[in-house]
mmCIF file of C-alpha atoms and ligand atoms in Angstrom:
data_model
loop_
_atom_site.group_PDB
_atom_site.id
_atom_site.type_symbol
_atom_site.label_atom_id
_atom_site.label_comp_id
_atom_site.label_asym_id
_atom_site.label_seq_id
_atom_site.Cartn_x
_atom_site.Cartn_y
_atom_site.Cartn_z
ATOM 1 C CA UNK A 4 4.422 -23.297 8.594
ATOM 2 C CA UNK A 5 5.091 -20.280 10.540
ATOM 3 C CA UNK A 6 2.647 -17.658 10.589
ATOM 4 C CA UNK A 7 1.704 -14.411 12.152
ATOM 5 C CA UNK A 8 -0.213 -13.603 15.449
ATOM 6 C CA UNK A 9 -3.626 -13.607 14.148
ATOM 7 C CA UNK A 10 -4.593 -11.515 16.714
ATOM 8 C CA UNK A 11 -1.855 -8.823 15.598
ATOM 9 C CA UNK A 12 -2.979 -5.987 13.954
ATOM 10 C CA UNK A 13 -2.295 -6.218 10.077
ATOM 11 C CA UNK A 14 -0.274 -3.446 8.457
ATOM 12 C CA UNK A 15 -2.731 -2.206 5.928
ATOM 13 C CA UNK A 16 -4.981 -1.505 8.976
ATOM 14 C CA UNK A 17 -2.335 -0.064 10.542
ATOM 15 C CA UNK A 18 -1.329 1.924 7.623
ATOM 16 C CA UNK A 19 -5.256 3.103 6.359
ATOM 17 C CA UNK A 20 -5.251 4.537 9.796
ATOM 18 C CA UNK A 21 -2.391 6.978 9.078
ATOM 19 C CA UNK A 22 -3.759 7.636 5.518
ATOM 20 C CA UNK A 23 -0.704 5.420 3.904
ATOM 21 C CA UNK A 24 -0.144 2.338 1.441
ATOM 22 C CA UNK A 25 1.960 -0.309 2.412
ATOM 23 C CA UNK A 26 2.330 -3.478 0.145
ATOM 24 C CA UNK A 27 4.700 -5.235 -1.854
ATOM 25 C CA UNK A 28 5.529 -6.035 -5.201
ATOM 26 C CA UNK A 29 3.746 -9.421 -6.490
ATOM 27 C CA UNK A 30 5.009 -11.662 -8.921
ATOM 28 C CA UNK A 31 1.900 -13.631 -10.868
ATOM 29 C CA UNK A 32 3.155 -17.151 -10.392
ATOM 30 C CA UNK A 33 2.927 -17.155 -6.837
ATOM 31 C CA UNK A 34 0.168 -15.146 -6.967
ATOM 32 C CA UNK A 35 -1.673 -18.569 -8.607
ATOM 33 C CA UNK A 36 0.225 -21.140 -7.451
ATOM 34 C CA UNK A 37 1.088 -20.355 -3.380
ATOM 35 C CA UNK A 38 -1.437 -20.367 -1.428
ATOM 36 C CA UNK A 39 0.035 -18.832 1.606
ATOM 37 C CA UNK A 40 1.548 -16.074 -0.601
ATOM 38 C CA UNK A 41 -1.964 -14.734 -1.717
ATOM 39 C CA UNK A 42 -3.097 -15.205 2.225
ATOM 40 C CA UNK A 43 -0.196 -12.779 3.259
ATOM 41 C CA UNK A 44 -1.015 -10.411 0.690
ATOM 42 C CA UNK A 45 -4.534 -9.901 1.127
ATOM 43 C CA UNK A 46 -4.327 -9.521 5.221
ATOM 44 C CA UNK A 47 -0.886 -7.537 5.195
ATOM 45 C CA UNK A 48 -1.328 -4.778 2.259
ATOM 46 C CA UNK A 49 -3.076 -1.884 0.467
ATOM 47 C CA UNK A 50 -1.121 -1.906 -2.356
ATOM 48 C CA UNK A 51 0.588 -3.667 -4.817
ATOM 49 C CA UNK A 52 2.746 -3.357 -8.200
ATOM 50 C CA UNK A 53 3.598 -6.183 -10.629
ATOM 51 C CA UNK A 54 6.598 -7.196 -10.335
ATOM 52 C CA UNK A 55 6.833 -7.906 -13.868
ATOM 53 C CA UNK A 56 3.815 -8.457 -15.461
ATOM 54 C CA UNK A 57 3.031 -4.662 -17.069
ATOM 55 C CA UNK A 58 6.797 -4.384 -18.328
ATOM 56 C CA UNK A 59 6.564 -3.370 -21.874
ATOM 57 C CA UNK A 60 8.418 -6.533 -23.355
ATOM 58 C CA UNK A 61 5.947 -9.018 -21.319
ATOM 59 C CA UNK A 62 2.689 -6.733 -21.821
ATOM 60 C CA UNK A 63 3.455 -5.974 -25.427
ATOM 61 C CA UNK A 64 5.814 -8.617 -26.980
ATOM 62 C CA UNK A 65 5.231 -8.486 -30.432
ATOM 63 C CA UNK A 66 3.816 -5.763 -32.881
ATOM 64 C CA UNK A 67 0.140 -5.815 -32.615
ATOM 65 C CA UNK A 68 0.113 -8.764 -30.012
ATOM 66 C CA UNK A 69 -0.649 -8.184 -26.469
ATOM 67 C CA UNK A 70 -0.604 -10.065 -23.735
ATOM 68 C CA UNK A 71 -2.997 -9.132 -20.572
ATOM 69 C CA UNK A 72 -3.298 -12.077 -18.504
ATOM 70 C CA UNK A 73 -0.867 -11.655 -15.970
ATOM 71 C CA UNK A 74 -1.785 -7.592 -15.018
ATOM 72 C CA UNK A 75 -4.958 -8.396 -15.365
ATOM 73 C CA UNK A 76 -5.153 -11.152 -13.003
ATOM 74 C CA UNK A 77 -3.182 -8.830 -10.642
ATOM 75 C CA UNK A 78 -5.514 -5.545 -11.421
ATOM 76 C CA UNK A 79 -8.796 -8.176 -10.116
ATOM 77 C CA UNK A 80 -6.949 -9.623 -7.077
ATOM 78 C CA UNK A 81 -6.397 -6.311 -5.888
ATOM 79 C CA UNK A 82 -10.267 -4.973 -6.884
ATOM 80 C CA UNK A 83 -11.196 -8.753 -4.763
ATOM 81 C CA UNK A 84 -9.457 -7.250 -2.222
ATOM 82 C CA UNK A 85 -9.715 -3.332 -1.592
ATOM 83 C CA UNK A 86 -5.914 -2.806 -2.864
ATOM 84 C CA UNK A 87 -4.256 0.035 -4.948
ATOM 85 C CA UNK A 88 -2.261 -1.040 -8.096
ATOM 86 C CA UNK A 89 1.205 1.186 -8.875
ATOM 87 C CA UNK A 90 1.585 0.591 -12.279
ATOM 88 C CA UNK A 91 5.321 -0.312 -13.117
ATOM 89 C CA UNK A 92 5.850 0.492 -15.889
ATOM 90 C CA UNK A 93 5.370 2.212 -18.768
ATOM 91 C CA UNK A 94 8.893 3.483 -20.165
ATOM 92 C CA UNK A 95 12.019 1.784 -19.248
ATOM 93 C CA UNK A 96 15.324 1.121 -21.077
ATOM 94 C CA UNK A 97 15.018 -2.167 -19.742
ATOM 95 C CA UNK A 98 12.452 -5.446 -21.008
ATOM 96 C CA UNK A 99 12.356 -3.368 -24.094
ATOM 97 C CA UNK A 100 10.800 -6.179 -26.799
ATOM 98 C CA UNK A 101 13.054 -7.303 -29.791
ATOM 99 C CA UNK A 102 10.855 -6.164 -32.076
ATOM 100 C CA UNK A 103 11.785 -2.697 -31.198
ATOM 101 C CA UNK A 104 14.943 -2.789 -30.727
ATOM 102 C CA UNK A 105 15.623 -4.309 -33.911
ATOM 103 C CA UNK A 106 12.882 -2.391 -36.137
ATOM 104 C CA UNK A 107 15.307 0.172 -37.249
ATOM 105 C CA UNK A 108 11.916 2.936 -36.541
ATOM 106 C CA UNK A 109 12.465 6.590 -37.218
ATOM 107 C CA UNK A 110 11.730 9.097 -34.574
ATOM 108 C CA UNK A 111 8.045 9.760 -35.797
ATOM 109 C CA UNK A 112 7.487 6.016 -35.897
ATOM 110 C CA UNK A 113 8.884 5.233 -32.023
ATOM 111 C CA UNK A 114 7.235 8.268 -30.985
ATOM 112 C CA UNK A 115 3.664 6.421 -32.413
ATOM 113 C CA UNK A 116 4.525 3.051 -30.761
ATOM 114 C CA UNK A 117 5.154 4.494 -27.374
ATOM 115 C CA UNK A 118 2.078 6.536 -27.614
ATOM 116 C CA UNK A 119 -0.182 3.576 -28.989
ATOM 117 C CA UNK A 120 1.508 1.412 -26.131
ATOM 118 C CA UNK A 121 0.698 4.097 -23.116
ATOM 119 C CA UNK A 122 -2.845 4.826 -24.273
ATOM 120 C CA UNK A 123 -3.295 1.218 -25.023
ATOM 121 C CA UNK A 124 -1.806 -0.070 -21.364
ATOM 122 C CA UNK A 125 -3.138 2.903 -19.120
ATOM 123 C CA UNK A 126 -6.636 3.241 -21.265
ATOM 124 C CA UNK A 127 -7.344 -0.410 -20.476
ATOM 125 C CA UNK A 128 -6.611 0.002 -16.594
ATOM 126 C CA UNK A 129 -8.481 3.193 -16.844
ATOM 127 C CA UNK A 130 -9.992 3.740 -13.006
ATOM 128 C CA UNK A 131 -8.268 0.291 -11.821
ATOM 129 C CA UNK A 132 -4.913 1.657 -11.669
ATOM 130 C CA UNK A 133 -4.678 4.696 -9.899
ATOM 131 C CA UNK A 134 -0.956 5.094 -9.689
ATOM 132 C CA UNK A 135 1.890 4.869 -12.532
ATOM 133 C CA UNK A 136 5.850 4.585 -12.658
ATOM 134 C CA UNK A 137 5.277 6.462 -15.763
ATOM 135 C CA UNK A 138 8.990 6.462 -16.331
ATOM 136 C CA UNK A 139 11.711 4.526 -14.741
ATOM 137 C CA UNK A 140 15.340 5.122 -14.049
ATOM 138 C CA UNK A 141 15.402 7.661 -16.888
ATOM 139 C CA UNK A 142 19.163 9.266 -15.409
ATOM 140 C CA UNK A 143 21.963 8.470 -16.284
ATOM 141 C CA UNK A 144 23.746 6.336 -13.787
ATOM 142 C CA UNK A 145 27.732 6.438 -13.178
ATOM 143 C CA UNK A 146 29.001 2.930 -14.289
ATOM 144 C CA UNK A 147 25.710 2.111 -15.898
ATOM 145 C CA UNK A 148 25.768 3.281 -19.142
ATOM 146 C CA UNK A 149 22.863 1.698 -20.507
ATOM 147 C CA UNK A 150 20.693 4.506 -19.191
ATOM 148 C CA UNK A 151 21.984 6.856 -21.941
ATOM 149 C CA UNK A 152 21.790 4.215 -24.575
ATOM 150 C CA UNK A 153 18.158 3.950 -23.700
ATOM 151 C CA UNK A 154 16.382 3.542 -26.997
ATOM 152 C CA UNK A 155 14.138 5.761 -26.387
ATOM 153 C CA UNK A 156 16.360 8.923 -25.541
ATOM 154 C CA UNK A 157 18.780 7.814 -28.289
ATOM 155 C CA UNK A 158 16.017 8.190 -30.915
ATOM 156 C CA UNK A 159 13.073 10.638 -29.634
ATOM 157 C CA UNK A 160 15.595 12.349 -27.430
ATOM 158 C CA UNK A 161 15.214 13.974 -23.509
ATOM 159 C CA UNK A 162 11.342 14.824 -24.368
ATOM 160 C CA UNK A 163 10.799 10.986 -24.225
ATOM 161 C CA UNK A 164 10.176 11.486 -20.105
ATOM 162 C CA UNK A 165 7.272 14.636 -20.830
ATOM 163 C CA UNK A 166 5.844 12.928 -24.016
ATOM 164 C CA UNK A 167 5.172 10.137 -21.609
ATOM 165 C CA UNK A 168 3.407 12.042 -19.305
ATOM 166 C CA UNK A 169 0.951 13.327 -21.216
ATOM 167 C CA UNK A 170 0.149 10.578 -22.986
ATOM 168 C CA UNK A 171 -0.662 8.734 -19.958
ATOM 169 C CA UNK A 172 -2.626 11.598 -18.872
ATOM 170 C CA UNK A 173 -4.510 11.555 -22.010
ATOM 171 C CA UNK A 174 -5.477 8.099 -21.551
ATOM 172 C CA UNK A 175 -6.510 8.340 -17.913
ATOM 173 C CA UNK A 176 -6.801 12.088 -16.525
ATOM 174 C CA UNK A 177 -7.878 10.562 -13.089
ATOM 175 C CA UNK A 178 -4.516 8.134 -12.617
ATOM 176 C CA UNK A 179 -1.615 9.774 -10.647
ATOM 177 C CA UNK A 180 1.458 9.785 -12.811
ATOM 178 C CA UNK A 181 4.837 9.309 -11.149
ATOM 179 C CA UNK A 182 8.460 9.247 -11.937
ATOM 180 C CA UNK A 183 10.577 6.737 -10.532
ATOM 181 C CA UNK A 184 13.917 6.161 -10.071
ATOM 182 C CA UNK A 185 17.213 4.305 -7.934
ATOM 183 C CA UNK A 186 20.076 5.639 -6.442
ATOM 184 C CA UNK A 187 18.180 8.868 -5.093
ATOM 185 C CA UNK A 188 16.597 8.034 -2.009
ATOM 186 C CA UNK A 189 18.833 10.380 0.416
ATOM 187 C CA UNK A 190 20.502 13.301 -0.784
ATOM 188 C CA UNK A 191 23.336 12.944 -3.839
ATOM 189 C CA UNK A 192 24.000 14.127 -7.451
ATOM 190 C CA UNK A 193 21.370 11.491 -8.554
ATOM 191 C CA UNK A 194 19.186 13.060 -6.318
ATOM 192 C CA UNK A 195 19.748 16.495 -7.114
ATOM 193 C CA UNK A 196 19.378 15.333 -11.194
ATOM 194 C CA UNK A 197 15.821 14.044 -10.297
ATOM 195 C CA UNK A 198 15.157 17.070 -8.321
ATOM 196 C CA UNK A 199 16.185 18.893 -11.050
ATOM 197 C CA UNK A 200 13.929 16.871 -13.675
ATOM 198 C CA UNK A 201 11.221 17.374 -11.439
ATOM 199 C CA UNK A 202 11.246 20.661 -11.224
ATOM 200 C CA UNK A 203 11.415 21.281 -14.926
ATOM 201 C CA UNK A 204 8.676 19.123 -15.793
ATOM 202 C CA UNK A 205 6.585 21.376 -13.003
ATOM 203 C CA UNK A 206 7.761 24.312 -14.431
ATOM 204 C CA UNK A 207 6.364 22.709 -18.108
ATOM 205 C CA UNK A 208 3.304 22.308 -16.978
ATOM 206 C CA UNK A 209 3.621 18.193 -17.718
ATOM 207 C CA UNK A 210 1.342 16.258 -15.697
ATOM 208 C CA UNK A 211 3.610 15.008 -13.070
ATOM 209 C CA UNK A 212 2.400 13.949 -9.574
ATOM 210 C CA UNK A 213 4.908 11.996 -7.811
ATOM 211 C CA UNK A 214 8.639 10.786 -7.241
ATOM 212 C CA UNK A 215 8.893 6.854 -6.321
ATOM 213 C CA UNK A 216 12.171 6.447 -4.340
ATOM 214 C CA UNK A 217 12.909 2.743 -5.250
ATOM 215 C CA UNK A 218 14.981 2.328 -2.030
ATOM 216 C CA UNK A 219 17.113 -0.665 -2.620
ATOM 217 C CA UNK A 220 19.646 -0.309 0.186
ATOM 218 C CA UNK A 221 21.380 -2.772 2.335
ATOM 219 C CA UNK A 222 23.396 -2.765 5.623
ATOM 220 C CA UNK A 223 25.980 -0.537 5.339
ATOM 221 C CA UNK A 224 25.137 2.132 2.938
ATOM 222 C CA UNK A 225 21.082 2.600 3.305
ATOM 223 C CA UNK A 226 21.222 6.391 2.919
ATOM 224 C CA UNK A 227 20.510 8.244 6.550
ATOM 225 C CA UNK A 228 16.765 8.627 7.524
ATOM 226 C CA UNK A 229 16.980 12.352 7.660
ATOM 227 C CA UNK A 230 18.713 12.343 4.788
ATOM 228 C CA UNK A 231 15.985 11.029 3.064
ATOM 229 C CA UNK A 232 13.208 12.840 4.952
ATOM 230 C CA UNK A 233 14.786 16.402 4.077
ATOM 231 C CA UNK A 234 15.079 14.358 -0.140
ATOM 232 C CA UNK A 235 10.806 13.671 0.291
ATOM 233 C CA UNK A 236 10.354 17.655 1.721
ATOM 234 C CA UNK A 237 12.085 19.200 -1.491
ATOM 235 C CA UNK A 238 9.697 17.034 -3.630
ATOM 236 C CA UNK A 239 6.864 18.398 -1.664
ATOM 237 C CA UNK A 240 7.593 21.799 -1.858
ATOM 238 C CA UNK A 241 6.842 21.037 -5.564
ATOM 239 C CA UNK A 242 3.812 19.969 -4.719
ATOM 240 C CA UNK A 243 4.939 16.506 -5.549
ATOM 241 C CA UNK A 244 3.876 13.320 -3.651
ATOM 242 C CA UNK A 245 6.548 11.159 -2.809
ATOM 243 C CA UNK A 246 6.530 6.928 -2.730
ATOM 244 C CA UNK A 247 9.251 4.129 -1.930
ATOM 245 C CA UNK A 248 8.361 1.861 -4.433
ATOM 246 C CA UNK A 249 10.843 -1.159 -4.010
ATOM 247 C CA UNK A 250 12.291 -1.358 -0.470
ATOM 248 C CA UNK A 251 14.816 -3.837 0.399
ATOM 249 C CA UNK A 252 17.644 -4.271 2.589
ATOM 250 C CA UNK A 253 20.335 -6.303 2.234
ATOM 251 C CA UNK A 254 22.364 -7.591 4.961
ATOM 252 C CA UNK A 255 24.832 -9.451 3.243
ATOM 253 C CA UNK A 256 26.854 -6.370 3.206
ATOM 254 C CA UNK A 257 26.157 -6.215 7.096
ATOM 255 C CA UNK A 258 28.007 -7.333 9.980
ATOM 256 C CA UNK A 259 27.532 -9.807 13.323
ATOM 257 C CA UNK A 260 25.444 -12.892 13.516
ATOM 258 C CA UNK A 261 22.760 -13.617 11.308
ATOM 259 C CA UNK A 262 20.199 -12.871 14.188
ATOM 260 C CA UNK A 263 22.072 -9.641 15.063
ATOM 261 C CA UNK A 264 21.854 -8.791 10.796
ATOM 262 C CA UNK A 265 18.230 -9.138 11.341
ATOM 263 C CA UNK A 266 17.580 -6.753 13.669
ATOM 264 C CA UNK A 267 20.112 -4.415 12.330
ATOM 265 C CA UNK A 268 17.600 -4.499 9.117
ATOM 266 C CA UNK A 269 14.202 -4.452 11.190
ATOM 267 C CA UNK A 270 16.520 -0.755 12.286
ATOM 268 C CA UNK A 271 16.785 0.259 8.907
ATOM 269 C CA UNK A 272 13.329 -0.546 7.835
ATOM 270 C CA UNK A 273 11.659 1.201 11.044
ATOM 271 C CA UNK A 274 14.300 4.656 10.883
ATOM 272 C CA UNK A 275 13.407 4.606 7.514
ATOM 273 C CA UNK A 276 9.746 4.465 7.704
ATOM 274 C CA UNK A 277 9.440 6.568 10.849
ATOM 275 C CA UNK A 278 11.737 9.232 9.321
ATOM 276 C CA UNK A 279 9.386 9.530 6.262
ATOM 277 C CA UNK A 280 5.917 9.054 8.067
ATOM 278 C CA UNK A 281 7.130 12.503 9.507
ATOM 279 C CA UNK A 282 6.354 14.388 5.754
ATOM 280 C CA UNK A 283 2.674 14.305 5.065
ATOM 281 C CA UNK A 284 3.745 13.961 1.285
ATOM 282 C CA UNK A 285 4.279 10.811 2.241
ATOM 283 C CA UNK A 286 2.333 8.358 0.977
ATOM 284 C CA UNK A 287 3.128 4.639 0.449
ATOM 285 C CA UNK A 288 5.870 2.369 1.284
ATOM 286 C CA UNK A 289 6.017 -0.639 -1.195
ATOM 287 C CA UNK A 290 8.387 -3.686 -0.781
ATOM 288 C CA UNK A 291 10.203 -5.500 -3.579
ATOM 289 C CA UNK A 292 8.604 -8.382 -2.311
ATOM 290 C CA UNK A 293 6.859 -10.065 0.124
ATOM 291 C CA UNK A 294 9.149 -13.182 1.501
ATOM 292 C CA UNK A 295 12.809 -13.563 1.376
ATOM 293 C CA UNK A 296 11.962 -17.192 -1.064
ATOM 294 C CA UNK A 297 11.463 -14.964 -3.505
ATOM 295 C CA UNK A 298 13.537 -11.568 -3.672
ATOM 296 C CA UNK A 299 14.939 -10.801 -6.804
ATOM 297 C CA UNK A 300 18.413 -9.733 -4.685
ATOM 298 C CA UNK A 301 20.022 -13.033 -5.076
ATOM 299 C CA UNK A 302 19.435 -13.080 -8.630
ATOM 300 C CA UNK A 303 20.723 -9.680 -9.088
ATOM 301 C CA UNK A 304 24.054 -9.760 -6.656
ATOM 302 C CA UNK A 305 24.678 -13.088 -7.420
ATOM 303 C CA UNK A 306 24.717 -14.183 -3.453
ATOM 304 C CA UNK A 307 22.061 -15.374 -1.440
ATOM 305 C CA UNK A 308 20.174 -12.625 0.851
ATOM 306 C CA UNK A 309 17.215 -12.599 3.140
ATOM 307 C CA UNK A 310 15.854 -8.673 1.990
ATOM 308 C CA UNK A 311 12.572 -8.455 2.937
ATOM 309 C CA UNK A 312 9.974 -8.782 6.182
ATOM 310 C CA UNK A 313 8.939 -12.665 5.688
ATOM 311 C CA UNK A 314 11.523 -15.422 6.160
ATOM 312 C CA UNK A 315 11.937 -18.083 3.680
ATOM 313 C CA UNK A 316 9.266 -19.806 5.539
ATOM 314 C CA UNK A 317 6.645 -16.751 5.219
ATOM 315 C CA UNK A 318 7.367 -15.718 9.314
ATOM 316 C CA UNK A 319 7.668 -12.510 9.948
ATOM 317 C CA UNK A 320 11.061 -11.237 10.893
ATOM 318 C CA UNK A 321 11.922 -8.415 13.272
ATOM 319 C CA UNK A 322 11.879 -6.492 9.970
ATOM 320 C CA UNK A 323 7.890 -6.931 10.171
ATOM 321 C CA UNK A 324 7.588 -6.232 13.690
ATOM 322 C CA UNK A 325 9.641 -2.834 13.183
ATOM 323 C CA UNK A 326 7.229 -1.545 10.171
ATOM 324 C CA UNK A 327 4.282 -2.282 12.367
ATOM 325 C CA UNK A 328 5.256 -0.560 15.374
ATOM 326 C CA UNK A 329 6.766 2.522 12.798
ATOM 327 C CA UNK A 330 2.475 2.415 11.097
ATOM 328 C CA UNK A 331 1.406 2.068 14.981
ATOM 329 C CA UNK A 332 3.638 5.103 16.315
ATOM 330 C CA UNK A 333 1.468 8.414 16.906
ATOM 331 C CA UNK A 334 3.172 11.434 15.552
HETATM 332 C C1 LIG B 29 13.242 -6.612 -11.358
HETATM 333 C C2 LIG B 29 12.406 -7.823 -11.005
HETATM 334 O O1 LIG B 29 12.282 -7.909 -9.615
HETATM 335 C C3 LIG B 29 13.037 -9.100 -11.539
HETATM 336 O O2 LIG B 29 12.167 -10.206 -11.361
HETATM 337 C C4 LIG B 29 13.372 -8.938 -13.023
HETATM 338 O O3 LIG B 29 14.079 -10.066 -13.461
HETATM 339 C C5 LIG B 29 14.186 -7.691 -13.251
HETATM 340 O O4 LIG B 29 13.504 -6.570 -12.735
HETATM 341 N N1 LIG B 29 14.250 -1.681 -10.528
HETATM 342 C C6 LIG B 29 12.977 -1.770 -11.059
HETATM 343 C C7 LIG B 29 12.295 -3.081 -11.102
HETATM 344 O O5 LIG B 29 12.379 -0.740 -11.381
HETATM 345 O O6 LIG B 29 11.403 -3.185 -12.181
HETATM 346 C C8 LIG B 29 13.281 -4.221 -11.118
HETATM 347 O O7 LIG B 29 12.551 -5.442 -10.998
HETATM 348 C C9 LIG B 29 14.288 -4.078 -9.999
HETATM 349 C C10 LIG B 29 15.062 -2.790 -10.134
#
């Protein structure tokens, strides 16, 4: 199998150098089962956030029953090996169990299983999990209108996203609590609507501390880098810190030769990083995944894609080579 230089400098080296995180999601089954997986994690990255394991349904899946083996095994293979953990996530419209969605609960009930879930979830990872998507993709979305049938807003209402907060501060004053969403990585209305959010949660007093960009892009139409640089220096003018949380970049939606594709990605990935590396709010750029064998893309667009930094074979593509040299620039 194809592997990397070993006498290359690793990207989390790179990165602790500059005061970032790098890293990827991880899912747990290759986390146990592959070998080479685990090896590229622990030499390559900081940081890393379930991929699916702390979702409400799979953490939480029936009423009173909890299920910790998968985050926890994550939460110990990063302590084994000097990583962060984002916690992803704790509200969601999405992976919502049945037992919810079908209990028929009043307000003041919902409002006491979401708060027993977040003190629950963030109490246990107290100290171990220093980052949290608090709440995800809480906008509404044109074309998706699932966003505004959200359970939660359709019951508790809009002060779902600051009961959340607190909560989670509540259980872990120490953990820094983050909103993330799609669709607002460069400037747009979505943006603007986080922004917005944002700023009214500041202006609350709710214990907000970051904005995770999820930065699923593609050839094509991946939002400009200054674009998104001048998006990252609004949030810090709040005072906010500022994340991508699930980079990928499709090329299917590209042009040329697969070869040519690939370096027209390795552009994107390097603009991108380079462009943001410039605002010292900063602070971590997290992949949706470590090797194109196992992005979720394919699943999700319903055509086969090669996303992320690692080939199907776990080589690094020019995508990899790009990020390093983007960690490795001096400002
Ligand atoms: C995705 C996972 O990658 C898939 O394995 C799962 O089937 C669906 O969810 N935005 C998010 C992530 O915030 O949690 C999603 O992850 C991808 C889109």
């Amino acid at each position: 199998m194809g592997m990397i230089d070993p006498s290359s400098e690793p990207l989390r080296q790179l990165a602790d150098r500059r005061g970032v995180l790098i890293g990827s999601c991880v899912g747990v089954e290759y986390l146990r089962h592959d070998p080479a997986y685990r090896a590229i994690l622990e030499r390559e990255f900081n940081v890393i956030t379930p991929e699916n394991a702390m979702k409400f349904e799979l953490l939480h899946p029936a009423c009173g029953r909890w299920e910790f083996n998968d985050a926890d095994e994550i939460v110990s293979f990063a302590a084994d090996h000097d990583m962060e953990v984002r916690g992803h996530t704790l509200v969601w419209h999405r992976r919502i169990p049945g037992w919810i969605v079908d209990g028929g609960y009043r307000r003041d009930e919902l409002m006491a299983i979401l708060r027993d879930h977040i003190h629950t979830v963030v109490g246990r990872y107290r100290g171990r999990v220093r980052t949290w998507d608090v709440v995800n993709e809480a906008l509404p979305m044109p074309g998706d209108a699932s966003r505004e049938r959200s359970l939660w807003r359709q019951v508790i209402g809009t002060e779902f996203i600051e009961l959340a907060f607190h909560w989670a501060h509540e259980a872990d004053p120490g953990a820094r609590l983050f909103y993330n969403d799609d669709h607002a990585d460069g400037l747009s209305e979505k943006s603007d609507a986080v922004y917005g959010l944002a700023r009214r949660l500041m202006d609350r007093g709710v214990p907000l501390h970051g904005i995770g960009l999820q930065m699923h892009t593609g050839l094509g139409w991946s939002p400009s880098p200054r674009e998104i640089a001048a998006n990252i220096r609004r949030f810090a003018d709040l005072g906010l810190e500022v994340h991508i949380t699930e980079m990928d970049v499709q090329i299917q939606t590209g042009h040329g030769s697969p070869s040519e594709r690939w370096d027209a990605q390795a552009n994107v990935y390097g603009e991108i990083l380079r462009a943001c590396l410039d605002v010292p709010a900063f602070k971590a750029l997290v992949m949706w995944g470590v090797t194109d064998r196992h992005s979720w893309i394919p699943d999700f667009t319903g055509h086969g894609d090669s996303p992320l930094i690692f080939d199907e074979s776990y080589r690094p593509k020019p995508a990899y080579n790009a990020v390093a040299r983007a960690l490795g620039t001096k400002r």
